[in-house]
Tab-separated table of C-alpha atoms in Angstrom:
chain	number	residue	atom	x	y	z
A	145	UNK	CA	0.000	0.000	0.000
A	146	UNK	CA	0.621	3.712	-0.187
A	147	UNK	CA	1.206	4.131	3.388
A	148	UNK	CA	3.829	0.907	3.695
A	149	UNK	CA	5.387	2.629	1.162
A	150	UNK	CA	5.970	5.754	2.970
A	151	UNK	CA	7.177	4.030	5.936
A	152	UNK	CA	9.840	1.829	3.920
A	153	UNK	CA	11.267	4.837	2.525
A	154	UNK	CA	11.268	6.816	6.238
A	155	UNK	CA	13.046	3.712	7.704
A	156	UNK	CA	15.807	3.754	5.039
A	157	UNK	CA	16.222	7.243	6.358
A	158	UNK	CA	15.920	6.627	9.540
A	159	UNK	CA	18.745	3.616	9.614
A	160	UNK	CA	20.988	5.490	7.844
A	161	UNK	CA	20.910	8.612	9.605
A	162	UNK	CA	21.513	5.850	12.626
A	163	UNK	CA	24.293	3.954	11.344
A	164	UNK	CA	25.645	7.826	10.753
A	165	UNK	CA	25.453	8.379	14.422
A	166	UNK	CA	26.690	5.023	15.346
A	167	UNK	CA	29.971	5.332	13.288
A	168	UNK	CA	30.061	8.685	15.050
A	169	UNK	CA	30.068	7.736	18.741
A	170	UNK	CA	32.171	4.828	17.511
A	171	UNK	CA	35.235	7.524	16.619
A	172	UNK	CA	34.752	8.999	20.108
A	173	UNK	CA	35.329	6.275	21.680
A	174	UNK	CA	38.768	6.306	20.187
A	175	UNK	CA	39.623	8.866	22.225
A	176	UNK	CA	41.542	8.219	25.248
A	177	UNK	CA	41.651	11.439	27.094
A	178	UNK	CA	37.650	11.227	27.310
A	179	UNK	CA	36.233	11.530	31.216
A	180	UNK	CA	34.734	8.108	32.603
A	181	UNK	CA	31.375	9.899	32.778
A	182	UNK	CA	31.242	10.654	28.944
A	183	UNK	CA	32.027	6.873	28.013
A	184	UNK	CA	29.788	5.761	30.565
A	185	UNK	CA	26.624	8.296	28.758
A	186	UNK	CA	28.410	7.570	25.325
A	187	UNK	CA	27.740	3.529	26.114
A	188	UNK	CA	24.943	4.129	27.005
A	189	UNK	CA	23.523	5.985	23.884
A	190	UNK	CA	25.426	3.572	21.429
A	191	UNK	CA	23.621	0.686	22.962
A	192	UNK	CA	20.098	2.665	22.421
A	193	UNK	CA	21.439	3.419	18.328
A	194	UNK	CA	22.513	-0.186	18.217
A	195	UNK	CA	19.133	-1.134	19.657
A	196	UNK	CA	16.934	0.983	17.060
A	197	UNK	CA	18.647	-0.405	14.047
A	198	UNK	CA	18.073	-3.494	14.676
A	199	UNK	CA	14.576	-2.873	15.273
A	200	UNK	CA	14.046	-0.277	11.785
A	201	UNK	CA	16.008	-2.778	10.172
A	202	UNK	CA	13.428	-5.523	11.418
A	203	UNK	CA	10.517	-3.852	10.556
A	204	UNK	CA	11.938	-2.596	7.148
A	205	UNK	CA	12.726	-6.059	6.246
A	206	UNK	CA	9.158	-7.392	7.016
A	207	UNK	CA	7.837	-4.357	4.791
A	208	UNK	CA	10.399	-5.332	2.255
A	209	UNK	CA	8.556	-9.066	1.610
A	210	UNK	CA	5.120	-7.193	0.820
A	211	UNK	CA	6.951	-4.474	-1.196
């Protein structure tokens, strides 16, 4: 339908503005002079990116079959 549509084309989006920001808290974490605190919140927010691919990706490959 129209609607699935629209929301396979949003999740594309949506995962790869993700992966964007996962590749970008993956650099910072290269950097060693980085306070415990900030790796602790920076863990914390990669696990939550990590977390919403997999479920966009889930969901886009379910509306992917029907497409």
């Amino acid at each position: 339908t129209y609607n699935e549509r629209k929301e396979y084309e949003k999740l594309e989006k949506e995962i790869e503005n993700l992966e964007y920001d996962k590749k970008v808290l993956e650099t910072a974490f290269t950097k060693a002079d980085m306070p415990y605190d900030d790796l602790a919140d920076m863990s914390a927010r990669i696990g939550t990116v990590i977390e919403q691919i997999e479920e966009k990706t889930a969901r886009w490959l379910e509306l992917s079959e029907y497409l």
